Every structure is written in structure tokens, then in C-alpha cells.
Amino acid sequence: MSATGWQPRGPIGRAVHEFEETAIAVILALMAGVTFVNVVLRYGFADGLIWGQEVVLILFAWLVMFGVSYGVKVTAHLGVDAVTNLLPPAVRRIVALIAAFCCIAYAALLLKGAWDFYANFANLPQTTGRVIPTGLQEMRIQDFRGYTPTVYVPIPEWSRGVLEGWLLIDGDEPFEKLPRAIPYLIVPLGAALLLFRFVQATIAILRGERDGLIVSHEAEDAVAEIQAGER
């Protein structure tokens, strides 16, 4: 079965698929909506949303991170298969599995680094171990990093109690802007989704449901369709 025809199995795979597609659609809609409102305000009323550009940048970062893992699912990532296509099918499958396991190792390392980066903004412990996580650091009161704000994005009042209870340290002033722990959440989340997709794709290759990880020659398929239509 070709990679593009492959569909995720099981409730977890389907749930992640729905989550990614819904998140991508919502992010695109929000980006378009905020940008449209800002343009109308700027050119129609000489005003604007001071936080609009920062929100769009945050949403774009979320879109990219979701797109990385979703691209693995739909084989949208580019790759060079000029050599592997010359190999016999059995050898090609072995090479695809070696590449898949390398990608899993990469995604696992990325997830560790992503968590350790995010922990600085979320009052969470970093992992121990230089390469392989061996546990979580024991945090003392002086290790809590506290509140790091965004530049312009206001904090929604309905979320203030939860966020201040999570990130506010005794003696700190109430939040004025949205904590960076919220937009930066996509860093470990995106890395976890990427690892999940690589594991999922590797299992599919082992089962013979996918040919590999890379793009499935959409340009060649499109040309073939056009030629078939002209006949």
C-alpha cells in the first residue's frame, strides 16, 4: 500500500489525527481572522490590535509545529529516493526501517530538549541525564523561574486564577500579560507528536502498510492524471 493511502489504526491514532486536523484548521482560521480585523481597523479606523502581530506569530509557530508531525503522517516531507528505488523491495524495506528508527531516535532527543527548554518557562523540573532522560530534577524553592510574559498579548481574565496559581511565586505582582508558558507549550507538544508519528509510521512499515517516510511523488501522480485526462 502506498504511503498516501495509509490511515491510522486504533482509537489513539484516530484521536491524534482528529486533534491535529482540528488544531490546524482552528489556527488557520484564527490567523486569518486576527489579520483581517487588524487590516480593517488600521485602514478603516486608523487603529489596530497592538497584540495582533504577536498573536499571529505565535499561531504561525503553532501551525509549523503541528505541520511537522502531520507531514510525517501524510508523507509531505521531502526526501531523496533515487538510490533506494534501485534496491530490491526487501532491501528497500530494510533501509526504510533503518531510516525510521533513526528518526525515532532524533525525535526522542528533540523531545528531551523541548521539555528542558519549556520547563524554564513553566516552573517544571527539567530532566536529568545528558542524552537519555534518567528522571526529573528535584526542584527547590529557588529553582522556580516564575512568570515570563509575552510582549503585548493580554492575559484572558477567565484564565488568570489558574495561570497565577500555577506560575506566580510569592511576592510577584499579578500578571499583566499572557505568560510565555502558554505559547511555548507547543514546543514539547510538537516534539511529542513528532515522536508519536514516527513510531506510528515505523509500525506501519513493519506491517507493510507504508512504503517509507518520504513524499509520495505527488508531482508525478499529477502529471499522470493530466496525461490520462488528455487521452
XYZ file of N, CA and C in Angstrom:
693
model
N 0.856 -1.199 0.000
C 0.000 0.000 0.000
C 0.885 1.239 0.000
N 0.514 2.232 -0.759
C 1.292 3.454 -0.794
C 1.147 4.217 0.488
N 2.095 5.119 0.716
C 2.073 5.871 1.965
C 0.879 6.790 2.047
N 0.483 7.366 0.922
C -0.625 8.305 0.974
C -1.943 7.620 1.247
N -2.034 6.315 0.917
C -3.265 5.605 1.176
C -3.375 5.063 2.586
N -2.301 5.194 3.344
C -2.284 4.661 4.697
C -3.114 5.529 5.626
N -3.866 4.874 6.517
C -4.674 5.576 7.501
C -4.346 5.033 8.889
N -4.370 5.902 9.917
C -4.009 5.454 11.259
C -5.012 4.453 11.808
N -4.502 3.489 12.576
C -5.344 2.499 13.212
C -5.588 2.859 14.668
N -6.654 2.288 15.227
C -6.880 2.371 16.663
C -7.444 3.702 17.091
N -8.034 3.737 18.276
C -8.641 4.979 18.768
C -7.627 6.080 19.035
N -6.418 5.712 19.501
C -5.412 6.736 19.784
C -4.952 7.391 18.489
N -4.665 6.573 17.473
C -4.244 7.122 16.191
C -5.299 8.026 15.578
N -6.540 7.591 15.632
C -7.619 8.420 15.072
C -7.811 9.691 15.884
N -7.675 9.589 17.211
C -7.847 10.767 18.066
C -6.759 11.804 17.793
N -5.508 11.348 17.645
C -4.414 12.272 17.342
C -4.626 12.900 15.974
N -5.072 12.089 15.010
C -5.336 12.606 13.669
C -6.400 13.704 13.703
N -7.497 13.459 14.409
C -8.563 14.456 14.508
C -8.078 15.704 15.243
N -7.297 15.490 16.302
C -6.770 16.618 17.065
C -5.894 17.501 16.190
N -4.981 16.891 15.431
C -4.083 17.667 14.572
C -4.859 18.430 13.506
N -5.767 17.750 12.829
C -6.506 18.418 11.753
C -7.380 19.542 12.298
N -8.022 19.311 13.444
C -8.852 20.355 14.041
C -8.002 21.539 14.477
N -6.865 21.258 15.118
C -5.985 22.328 15.579
C -5.466 23.154 14.408
N -5.059 22.485 13.333
C -4.554 23.205 12.167
C -5.641 24.088 11.563
N -6.854 23.563 11.467
C -7.960 24.354 10.906
C -8.279 25.559 11.790
N -8.308 25.355 13.099
C -8.610 26.458 14.028
C -7.516 27.520 13.971
N -6.261 27.085 13.929
C -5.152 28.039 13.879
C -5.213 28.876 12.603
N -5.469 28.231 11.480
C -5.581 28.975 10.220
C -6.721 29.988 10.274
N -7.846 29.569 10.838
C -8.994 30.477 10.944
C -8.668 31.659 11.852
N -8.006 31.401 12.974
C -7.655 32.487 13.892
C -6.649 33.443 13.254
N -5.665 32.900 12.550
C -4.691 33.761 11.883
C -5.369 34.666 10.869
N -6.252 34.077 10.063
C -6.960 34.874 9.065
C -7.866 35.908 9.728
N -8.558 35.501 10.801
C -9.473 36.416 11.477
C -8.759 37.589 12.113
N -7.677 37.325 12.851
C -6.937 38.405 13.517
C -6.331 39.349 12.487
N -5.760 38.780 11.418
C -5.162 39.612 10.382
C -6.214 40.478 9.694
N -7.365 39.881 9.388
C -8.436 40.644 8.728
C -8.927 41.791 9.608
N -9.168 41.506 10.874
C -9.638 42.556 11.793
C -8.602 43.668 11.912
N -7.335 43.295 11.981
C -6.285 44.303 12.105
C -6.208 45.189 10.869
N -6.375 44.598 9.694
C -6.344 45.384 8.461
C -7.526 46.355 8.411
N -8.723 45.872 8.782
C -9.901 46.740 8.787
C -9.720 47.890 9.767
N -9.220 47.586 10.947
C -9.021 48.636 11.950
C -7.965 49.644 11.511
N -6.909 49.144 10.881
C -5.813 50.037 10.502
C -6.211 50.978 9.386
N -6.834 50.417 8.309
C -7.137 51.242 7.150
C -8.522 51.880 7.215
N -9.382 51.354 8.058
C -10.714 51.939 8.161
C -10.897 52.883 9.322
N -10.133 52.658 10.400
C -10.338 53.474 11.608
C -9.031 54.015 12.180
N -7.925 53.862 11.447
C -6.620 54.340 11.904
C -6.298 53.807 13.301
N -6.648 52.577 13.529
C -6.428 51.935 14.823
C -5.875 50.535 14.564
N -5.771 49.733 15.576
C -5.296 48.379 15.377
C -5.179 47.621 16.679
N -5.022 46.329 16.576
C -4.801 45.485 17.744
C -3.301 45.441 18.020
N -2.893 46.035 19.119
C -1.467 46.118 19.412
C -0.849 44.739 19.572
N -1.676 43.779 19.969
C -1.180 42.424 20.182
C -1.394 41.527 18.963
N -1.969 42.083 17.892
C -2.343 41.259 16.746
C -1.166 40.565 16.087
N -0.077 41.303 15.831
C 1.056 40.704 15.135
C 1.698 39.609 15.978
N 1.819 39.850 17.282
C 2.435 38.838 18.133
C 1.581 37.574 18.188
N 0.270 37.736 18.247
C -0.623 36.575 18.262
C -0.500 35.781 16.965
N -0.440 36.483 15.841
C -0.303 35.791 14.557
C 1.026 35.040 14.483
N 2.091 35.646 14.993
C 3.390 34.966 15.015
C 3.342 33.716 15.885
N 2.673 33.812 17.025
C 2.530 32.646 17.905
C 1.732 31.553 17.198
N 0.636 31.943 16.576
C -0.192 30.968 15.871
C 0.566 30.327 14.713
N 1.377 31.124 14.031
C 2.173 30.564 12.928
C 3.171 29.539 13.453
N 3.794 29.831 14.597
C 4.715 28.860 15.201
C 3.984 27.573 15.558
N 2.783 27.690 16.116
C 1.982 26.503 16.419
C 1.657 25.737 15.145
N 1.310 26.463 14.085
C 0.975 25.819 12.812
C 2.159 25.035 12.267
N 3.351 25.617 12.349
C 4.550 24.932 11.860
C 4.804 23.660 12.658
N 4.698 23.745 13.984
C 4.974 22.581 14.823
C 3.954 21.468 14.588
N 2.691 21.830 14.443
C 1.689 20.820 14.105
C 1.959 20.248 12.709
N 2.384 21.116 11.789
C 2.628 20.673 10.430
C 3.773 19.686 10.317
N 4.773 19.804 11.195
C 5.911 18.881 11.140
C 5.448 17.453 11.385
N 4.658 17.255 12.450
C 4.189 15.899 12.756
C 3.127 15.443 11.753
N 2.248 16.348 11.346
C 1.216 15.981 10.384
C 1.835 15.617 9.036
N 2.955 16.285 8.698
C 3.640 15.973 7.452
C 4.185 14.557 7.420
N 4.569 14.026 8.593
C 5.014 12.633 8.653
C 3.847 11.713 8.344
N 2.683 12.046 8.865
C 1.511 11.212 8.660
C 1.123 11.142 7.186
N 1.140 12.285 6.502
C 0.689 12.329 5.110
C 1.856 12.250 4.126
N 3.065 11.935 4.610
C 4.282 11.849 3.797
C 4.494 13.110 2.966
N 4.381 14.258 3.610
C 4.572 15.526 2.913
C 6.006 16.023 2.993
N 6.843 15.375 3.793
C 8.233 15.792 3.887
C 9.010 15.321 2.666
N 9.948 16.159 2.240
C 10.730 15.836 1.056
C 11.819 14.819 1.391
N 12.182 14.041 0.434
C 13.252 13.076 0.605
C 13.819 12.700 -0.755
N 14.989 12.097 -0.748
C 15.658 11.664 -1.979
C 15.639 10.143 -2.017
N 14.974 9.592 -3.015
C 14.860 8.139 -3.112
C 15.438 7.597 -4.425
N 16.327 8.381 -5.053
C 16.911 7.939 -6.325
C 17.717 6.661 -6.151
N 18.367 6.507 -4.995
C 19.174 5.315 -4.749
C 18.300 4.169 -4.243
N 17.423 4.457 -3.278
C 16.623 3.387 -2.686
C 15.674 2.756 -3.691
N 15.245 3.517 -4.694
C 14.359 2.945 -5.706
C 15.063 1.918 -6.580
N 16.388 1.930 -6.580
C 17.154 0.946 -7.350
C 17.318 -0.372 -6.603
N 16.976 -0.363 -5.318
C 17.166 -1.559 -4.492
C 15.991 -2.515 -4.641
N 16.222 -3.796 -4.394
C 15.101 -4.752 -4.376
C 14.108 -4.386 -3.274
N 12.850 -4.755 -3.406
C 11.835 -4.381 -2.411
C 12.202 -4.764 -0.977
N 12.776 -5.956 -0.787
C 13.117 -6.391 0.575
C 14.198 -5.501 1.177
N 15.221 -5.181 0.380
C 16.303 -4.317 0.867
C 15.788 -2.899 1.082
N 14.915 -2.450 0.198
C 14.342 -1.109 0.334
C 13.556 -0.984 1.640
N 12.877 -2.054 2.014
C 12.112 -2.044 3.259
C 13.045 -1.974 4.469
N 14.157 -2.684 4.400
C 15.127 -2.637 5.498
C 15.711 -1.227 5.636
N 16.046 -0.618 4.503
C 16.586 0.742 4.526
C 15.557 1.715 5.100
N 14.291 1.533 4.718
C 13.231 2.394 5.248
C 13.102 2.237 6.758
N 13.241 1.022 7.261
C 13.160 0.790 8.702
C 14.347 1.398 9.430
N 15.536 1.298 8.844
C 16.715 1.926 9.462
C 16.508 3.441 9.561
N 16.013 4.027 8.470
C 15.735 5.468 8.487
C 14.673 5.812 9.519
N 13.663 4.963 9.633
C 12.583 5.220 10.590
C 13.098 5.168 12.029
N 13.949 4.191 12.338
C 14.492 4.102 13.693
C 15.419 5.281 13.998
N 16.152 5.743 12.995
C 16.968 6.946 13.190
C 16.082 8.162 13.480
N 14.960 8.246 12.796
C 14.029 9.352 13.029
C 13.414 9.275 14.421
N 13.127 8.067 14.896
C 12.599 7.906 16.252
C 13.623 8.388 17.273
N 14.891 8.002 17.077
C 15.946 8.444 17.998
C 16.075 9.963 17.987
N 16.014 10.545 16.784
C 16.085 12.006 16.680
C 14.916 12.674 17.399
N 13.712 12.170 17.180
C 12.533 12.770 17.800
C 12.567 12.628 19.319
N 13.115 11.509 19.808
C 13.223 11.320 21.255
C 14.196 12.339 21.855
N 15.322 12.559 21.191
C 16.268 13.569 21.666
C 15.644 14.963 21.599
N 14.902 15.217 20.535
C 14.236 16.507 20.387
C 13.226 16.725 21.505
N 12.508 15.674 21.876
C 11.515 15.789 22.939
C 12.179 16.112 24.276
N 13.301 15.479 24.571
C 14.015 15.785 25.813
C 14.441 17.248 25.837
N 15.042 17.711 24.742
C 15.461 19.102 24.676
C 14.290 20.064 24.740
N 13.173 19.687 24.103
C 11.993 20.543 24.107
C 11.417 20.671 25.517
N 11.372 19.541 26.239
C 10.858 19.595 27.611
C 11.769 20.436 28.500
N 13.076 20.243 28.390
C 14.007 21.002 29.228
C 13.930 22.492 28.923
N 13.699 22.838 27.659
C 13.518 24.252 27.303
C 12.231 24.799 27.898
N 11.151 24.054 27.750
C 9.852 24.528 28.219
C 9.807 24.639 29.737
N 10.511 23.760 30.430
C 10.488 23.772 31.898
C 10.939 25.113 32.461
N 11.788 25.830 31.742
C 12.273 27.130 32.213
C 11.160 28.162 32.299
N 10.111 27.973 31.547
C 9.030 28.962 31.500
C 7.784 28.501 32.246
N 7.758 27.251 32.696
C 6.535 26.687 33.262
C 6.684 26.206 34.698
N 7.784 26.592 35.354
C 8.005 26.147 36.736
C 7.911 24.627 36.864
N 8.505 23.938 35.917
C 8.511 22.477 35.911
C 9.948 21.986 35.956
N 10.188 20.798 36.482
C 11.563 20.287 36.561
C 12.080 19.830 35.206
N 13.341 20.118 34.944
C 13.986 19.587 33.757
C 14.330 18.114 33.979
N 14.703 17.439 32.891
C 15.078 16.036 33.007
C 16.540 15.926 33.443
N 16.864 14.823 34.070
C 18.251 14.509 34.378
C 18.804 13.594 33.289
N 20.117 13.503 33.206
C 20.733 12.709 32.146
C 21.125 13.589 30.979
N 22.323 13.356 30.462
C 22.830 14.220 29.390
C 22.124 13.967 28.062
N 21.923 12.711 27.712
C 21.282 12.362 26.441
C 19.965 11.641 26.685
N 20.003 10.575 27.471
C 18.809 9.800 27.777
C 18.241 10.286 29.112
N 16.965 10.657 29.163
C 16.380 11.094 30.439
C 16.435 9.984 31.485
N 16.946 10.311 32.655
C 17.019 9.346 33.749
C 16.070 9.690 34.887
N 15.289 10.732 34.711
C 14.352 11.159 35.744
C 14.126 12.652 35.647
N 13.535 13.219 36.689
C 13.281 14.652 36.752
C 14.086 15.261 37.895
N 14.584 16.458 37.663
C 15.350 17.140 38.687
C 14.476 17.457 39.901
N 15.083 17.418 41.042
C 14.381 17.820 42.258
C 14.482 19.330 42.399
N 13.334 19.975 42.439
C 13.310 21.435 42.440
C 13.180 21.965 43.868
N 13.982 22.979 44.163
C 13.880 23.708 45.421
C 13.198 25.040 45.149
N 12.878 25.749 46.182
C 12.096 26.972 46.016
C 12.831 27.975 45.136
N 14.191 28.020 45.217
C 14.937 28.975 44.407
C 15.028 28.553 42.940
N 14.589 27.331 42.644
C 14.635 26.854 41.259
C 13.412 27.279 40.459
N 12.371 27.747 41.102
C 11.175 28.159 40.383
C 11.461 29.456 39.630
N 11.224 29.441 38.341
C 11.632 30.567 37.499
C 10.615 31.697 37.476
N 9.364 31.350 37.793
C 8.365 32.409 37.848
C 7.811 32.795 36.496
N 7.301 33.995 36.440
C 6.490 34.470 35.324
C 7.360 35.177 34.279
N 7.306 34.675 33.034
C 7.956 35.351 31.907
C 6.858 35.744 30.934
N 6.619 37.051 30.745
C 5.463 37.476 29.953
C 5.752 37.547 28.465
N 4.691 37.488 27.692
C 4.773 37.867 26.288
C 4.907 39.392 26.222
N 5.104 39.919 25.021
C 5.350 41.356 24.892
C 4.049 42.145 24.956
N 3.050 41.736 24.169
C 1.827 42.519 24.069
C 0.553 41.737 24.385
N 0.589 40.429 24.330
C -0.640 39.644 24.407
C -1.241 39.764 25.811
N -2.466 40.252 25.916
C -3.083 40.361 27.251
C -3.482 38.992 27.783
N -3.575 38.875 29.084
C -3.985 37.630 29.698
C -5.510 37.596 29.802
N -6.150 36.555 29.304
C -7.610 36.454 29.465
C -7.972 36.378 30.945
N -8.914 37.180 31.352
C -9.262 37.246 32.767
C -9.779 35.914 33.287
N -10.456 35.145 32.442
C -11.009 33.876 32.907
C -9.922 32.855 33.224
N -8.710 33.092 32.684
C -7.619 32.145 32.932
C -6.639 32.642 33.986
N -6.862 33.840 34.492
C -5.900 34.445 35.407
C -5.695 33.598 36.661
N -6.791 33.132 37.260
C -6.670 32.378 38.504
C -5.833 31.122 38.348
N -6.081 30.390 37.263
C -5.337 29.146 37.038
C -3.875 29.432 36.750
N -3.610 30.397 35.865
C -2.236 30.681 35.474
C -1.429 31.271 36.625
N -2.030 32.166 37.398
C -1.301 32.750 38.517
C -1.073 31.721 39.615
N -2.037 30.815 39.813
C -1.830 29.760 40.790
C -0.730 28.801 40.384
N -0.531 28.651 39.078
C 0.492 27.754 38.547
C 1.870 28.407 38.533
N 1.948 29.658 38.050
C 3.236 30.267 37.758
C 3.648 31.377 38.723
N 2.711 31.926 39.464
C 3.021 33.056 40.327
C 3.747 32.583 41.577
N 4.836 33.258 41.923
C 5.599 32.970 43.128
C 5.287 34.043 44.162
N 5.313 33.669 45.414
C 5.017 34.615 46.495
C 5.861 35.880 46.344
N 5.184 37.012 46.384
C 5.864 38.292 46.249
C 5.800 38.862 44.853
N 5.437 38.051 43.864
C 5.326 38.548 42.492
C 4.050 39.349 42.318
N 4.083 40.287 41.390
C 2.915 41.085 41.058
C 1.957 40.262 40.194
N 0.668 40.569 40.220
C -0.283 39.871 39.333
C 0.128 40.023 37.878
N -0.266 39.056 37.080
C 0.125 39.052 35.672
C -0.485 40.232 34.933
N 0.325 40.835 34.065
C -0.174 41.877 33.174
C -0.331 41.365 31.744
N 0.524 40.445 31.346
C 0.483 39.875 30.002
C 0.417 38.356 30.098
N 0.084 37.740 28.988
C -0.002 36.278 28.942
C 1.369 35.665 29.201
N 1.472 34.680 30.091
C 2.767 34.031 30.322
C 3.243 33.279 29.078
N 4.538 33.283 28.861
C 5.097 32.574 27.714
C 4.943 31.068 27.850
N 4.631 30.596 29.036
C 4.405 29.165 29.221
C 3.257 28.667 28.352
N 2.334 29.542 27.994
C 1.196 29.126 27.163
C 1.606 28.983 25.700
N 2.128 30.023 25.037
C 2.522 29.814 23.626
C 3.674 28.829 23.467
N 4.568 28.747 24.449
C 5.707 27.842 24.334
C 5.326 26.384 24.593
N 4.091 26.149 24.991
C 3.636 24.778 25.206
C 3.748 23.938 23.939
N 3.692 24.597 22.786
C 3.751 23.867 21.525
C 5.110 23.212 21.317
N 6.154 23.676 21.996
C 7.493 23.107 21.793
C 7.534 21.645 22.232
N 7.213 21.315 23.509
C 7.191 19.889 23.864
C 6.031 19.132 23.229
N 4.896 19.801 23.041
C 3.756 19.136 22.418
C 4.076 18.734 20.985
N 4.671 19.646 20.230
C 5.040 19.339 18.853
C 6.068 18.229 18.763
N 7.044 18.240 19.683
C 8.055 17.182 19.687
C 7.435 15.830 20.036
N 6.487 15.829 20.985
C 5.818 14.579 21.353
C 4.987 14.040 20.198
N 4.294 14.925 19.486
C 3.517 14.491 18.330
C 4.418 13.942 17.229
N 5.581 14.571 17.040
C 6.514 14.090 16.024
C 7.009 12.688 16.375
N 7.355 12.470 17.635
C 7.797 11.143 18.067
C 6.679 10.122 17.869
N 5.465 10.494 18.231
C 4.326 9.597 18.051
C 4.150 9.223 16.585
N 4.274 10.203 15.692
C 4.082 9.945 14.264
C 5.178 9.048 13.708
N 6.408 9.236 14.164
C 7.490 8.386 13.678
C 7.306 6.946 14.160
N 6.911 6.781 15.412
C 6.645 5.434 15.920
C 5.497 4.799 15.149
N 4.463 5.573 14.926
C 3.301 5.089 14.185
C 3.686 4.690 12.762
N 4.502 5.514 12.107
C 4.927 5.210 10.738
C 5.824 3.982 10.693
N 6.685 3.824 11.694
C 7.567 2.652 11.733
C 6.759 1.366 11.871
N 5.762 1.385 12.723
C 4.895 0.213 12.877
C 4.182 -0.096 11.563
N 3.750 0.972 10.877
C 3.069 0.765 9.602
C 4.011 0.163 8.562
N 5.283 0.552 8.561
C 6.252 -0.034 7.631
C 6.472 -1.509 7.961
N 6.562 -1.819 9.246
C 6.742 -3.215 9.660
C 5.561 -4.074 9.219
N 4.374 -3.496 9.236
C 3.180 -4.232 8.829
C 2.977 -4.257 7.326
N 3.798 -3.526 6.595
C 3.634 -3.464 5.151
C 2.564 -2.500 4.696
N 2.146 -1.594 5.573
C 1.097 -0.642 5.233
C 1.648 0.641 4.632
N 2.939 0.864 4.805
C 3.595 2.039 4.231
C 4.870 1.592 3.541
N 5.247 2.345 2.498
C 6.488 2.051 1.797
C 7.681 2.750 2.428
N 7.448 3.864 3.094
C 8.539 4.623 3.683
C 8.023 5.864 4.368
N 8.932 6.823 4.593
C 8.581 8.032 5.340
C 8.431 9.256 4.458
N 8.974 9.236 3.248
C 9.097 10.464 2.483
C 7.928 10.659 1.530
N 7.991 11.771 0.838
C 6.902 12.204 -0.031
C 6.594 11.153 -1.092
N 5.332 11.091 -1.467
C 4.863 10.021 -2.354
C 4.675 10.506 -3.791
N 5.628 11.253 -4.295
C 5.674 11.614 -5.720
C 4.360 12.214 -6.214
N 3.896 13.253 -5.499
C 2.632 13.864 -5.907
C 2.726 14.513 -7.287
N 3.906 15.100 -7.604
C 4.063 15.757 -8.907
C 3.921 14.739 -10.040
N 4.570 13.567 -9.873
C 4.465 12.532 -10.894
C 3.030 12.037 -11.009
N 2.347 11.880 -9.891
C 0.950 11.444 -9.930
C 0.077 12.467 -10.647
N 0.345 13.766 -10.388
C -0.448 14.813 -11.035
C -0.232 14.804 -12.543
N 1.018 14.628 -12.965
C 1.307 14.568 -14.407
C 0.621 13.367 -15.036
N 0.640 12.230 -14.340
C -0.005 11.029 -14.860
C -1.516 11.246 -15.010
N -2.120 11.949 -14.047
C -3.544 12.221 -14.134
C -3.883 13.106 -15.306
N -3.032 14.136 -15.527
C -3.258 15.044 -16.663
C -3.126 14.295 -17.989
N -2.100 13.459 -18.085
C -1.920 12.693 -19.313
C -3.064 11.735 -19.555
N -3.570 11.146 -18.483
C -4.712 10.239 -18.639
C -5.956 10.978 -19.076
N -6.114 12.227 -18.604
C -7.274 13.012 -18.992
C -7.233 13.493 -20.425
N -6.017 13.633 -20.983
C -5.866 14.109 -22.354
C -6.090 12.994 -23.373
N -6.096 11.759 -22.910
C -6.267 10.647 -23.853
C -7.720 10.485 -24.249
